[in-house]
Amino acid sequence: AVARFNPHITGGLLRGARACLAEAGVAESNIVVVELPGAFELPLVALRLARSGEYDAVICLGCLIKGDTMHFEYIAHACSTGISQVALDTGLPVAFGVLTTLDEAQAVARAGEGRENKGWEAAQAALDMVAVLARLDAVPE
């Protein structure tokens, strides 16, 4: 799930996530990208995706850049709390790839090429959690 707000940043996060998934051997046909307006909408879309039963994980990508008002704090809190709640409520890995930066330069630096890309890191976290949960599910009770 990728927010369209700050598309020059979220596009970089998406490229990073796709690169990580491709390197891990995930087929392009198994990657579904859902675009949505902004980071505030990520929890609802993540919840719908997680409840659908069609996905092994949900990767949430967005970018919040601090401005002069409290808006940043409200959206960042709602987004992070909502995304973590989706994972807890559904038991599905939901990765947090939402940048919360103080300025645009910090966001650009985190959405560049390579493994330092926070989209890459979120995709890797999703892959790791899928594997961890599969191992836990395989443990006899």
XYZ file of C-alpha atoms in Angstrom:
141
model
C 0.000 0.000 0.000
C 1.650 3.225 -1.110
C 0.564 6.794 -0.406
C 0.515 9.186 -3.366
C 1.282 12.246 -1.217
C 4.939 13.238 -1.764
C 5.117 10.989 -4.855
C 8.758 11.815 -5.610
C 9.572 10.186 -2.257
C 6.994 7.392 -2.107
C 7.883 6.358 -5.657
C 11.445 5.811 -4.470
C 10.214 3.784 -1.508
C 8.139 1.637 -3.843
C 11.122 1.067 -6.147
C 13.166 0.001 -3.122
C 10.486 -2.408 -1.900
C 10.096 -3.925 -5.367
C 13.882 -4.348 -5.685
C 14.058 -6.163 -2.352
C 11.159 -8.454 -3.218
C 12.640 -9.218 -6.638
C 16.021 -10.056 -5.120
C 14.257 -12.394 -2.682
C 12.631 -14.215 -5.601
C 9.099 -12.909 -5.229
C 7.437 -13.064 -8.634
C 6.201 -9.733 -10.006
C 2.782 -11.361 -10.464
C 2.633 -11.882 -6.684
C 3.144 -8.192 -5.915
C 0.012 -6.071 -5.755
C 0.379 -2.297 -5.427
C -2.546 -0.310 -4.064
C -2.186 3.455 -4.287
C -4.033 5.688 -1.856
C -4.149 9.408 -1.102
C -1.855 9.705 1.902
C -0.350 8.146 5.008
C -3.490 8.712 7.076
C -5.350 6.263 4.828
C -2.739 3.505 5.120
C -4.222 1.718 8.166
C -7.652 1.262 6.592
C -6.241 -0.032 3.305
C -3.791 -2.281 5.185
C -6.678 -3.685 7.212
C -8.709 -4.483 4.087
C -5.715 -6.133 2.441
C -4.815 -8.115 5.555
C -8.388 -9.329 6.080
C -8.757 -10.393 2.453
C -6.763 -13.565 3.030
C -5.021 -13.076 -0.323
C -1.653 -11.810 0.916
C 1.242 -13.090 3.013
C 2.109 -9.574 4.189
C 1.258 -5.925 3.683
C 3.947 -3.288 3.208
C 2.846 0.272 4.005
C 4.809 3.057 2.309
C 4.352 6.771 2.840
C 6.129 10.005 3.609
C 5.366 12.647 6.209
C 7.522 15.771 6.294
C 7.223 18.046 9.317
C 5.757 21.445 8.657
C 4.949 24.432 10.826
C 1.755 23.049 12.383
C 0.731 20.090 14.551
C -0.675 18.274 11.494
C 2.506 16.193 11.141
C 2.289 14.858 14.697
C -1.387 13.923 14.401
C -0.976 12.112 11.092
C 2.254 10.351 12.147
C 0.668 9.114 15.369
C -2.553 7.944 13.716
C -0.655 6.238 10.919
C 1.857 4.397 13.087
C -0.710 3.360 15.684
C -3.186 2.244 13.041
C -0.666 0.197 11.075
C 0.605 -1.614 14.170
C -2.972 -2.304 15.257
C -3.726 -3.937 11.887
C -0.897 -6.414 12.431
C -2.041 -7.190 15.960
C -5.700 -7.562 14.974
C -5.104 -9.761 11.939
C -1.928 -11.667 12.792
C -0.541 -10.788 9.368
C 2.846 -9.089 8.988
C 2.284 -5.400 8.244
C 5.527 -3.545 7.585
C 5.955 0.129 8.469
C 7.711 1.918 5.619
C 6.431 5.392 6.400
C 9.042 8.112 6.595
C 8.554 10.732 9.298
C 11.219 13.314 8.569
C 11.974 16.835 9.652
C 12.658 18.046 6.116
C 12.589 16.977 2.481
C 16.327 16.316 2.328
C 15.986 13.636 5.008
C 13.137 12.027 3.059
C 15.081 12.056 -0.222
C 18.088 10.464 1.507
C 15.895 7.611 2.765
C 14.210 6.911 -0.587
C 17.300 6.555 -2.775
C 18.821 3.528 -4.442
C 20.137 0.489 -2.603
C 19.547 -1.334 0.621
C 19.505 1.857 2.697
C 16.181 2.682 1.048
C 13.480 2.489 3.714
C 11.094 0.824 1.256
C 13.688 -1.917 0.818
C 13.966 -2.213 4.603
C 10.181 -2.440 5.018
C 9.971 -5.165 2.359
C 12.798 -7.076 4.044
C 11.012 -6.794 7.388
C 7.836 -8.181 5.790
C 9.760 -11.113 4.297
C 11.477 -11.796 7.609
C 8.189 -11.727 9.515
C 6.513 -14.094 7.047
C 9.369 -16.534 7.678
C 9.271 -16.088 11.462
C 5.515 -16.662 11.630
C 5.785 -19.723 9.371
C 8.374 -21.200 11.753
C 6.146 -20.450 14.734
C 3.149 -22.022 13.004
C 5.211 -25.165 12.363
C 6.020 -25.656 16.063
C 3.814 -28.396 17.523
C 1.705 -27.359 20.481
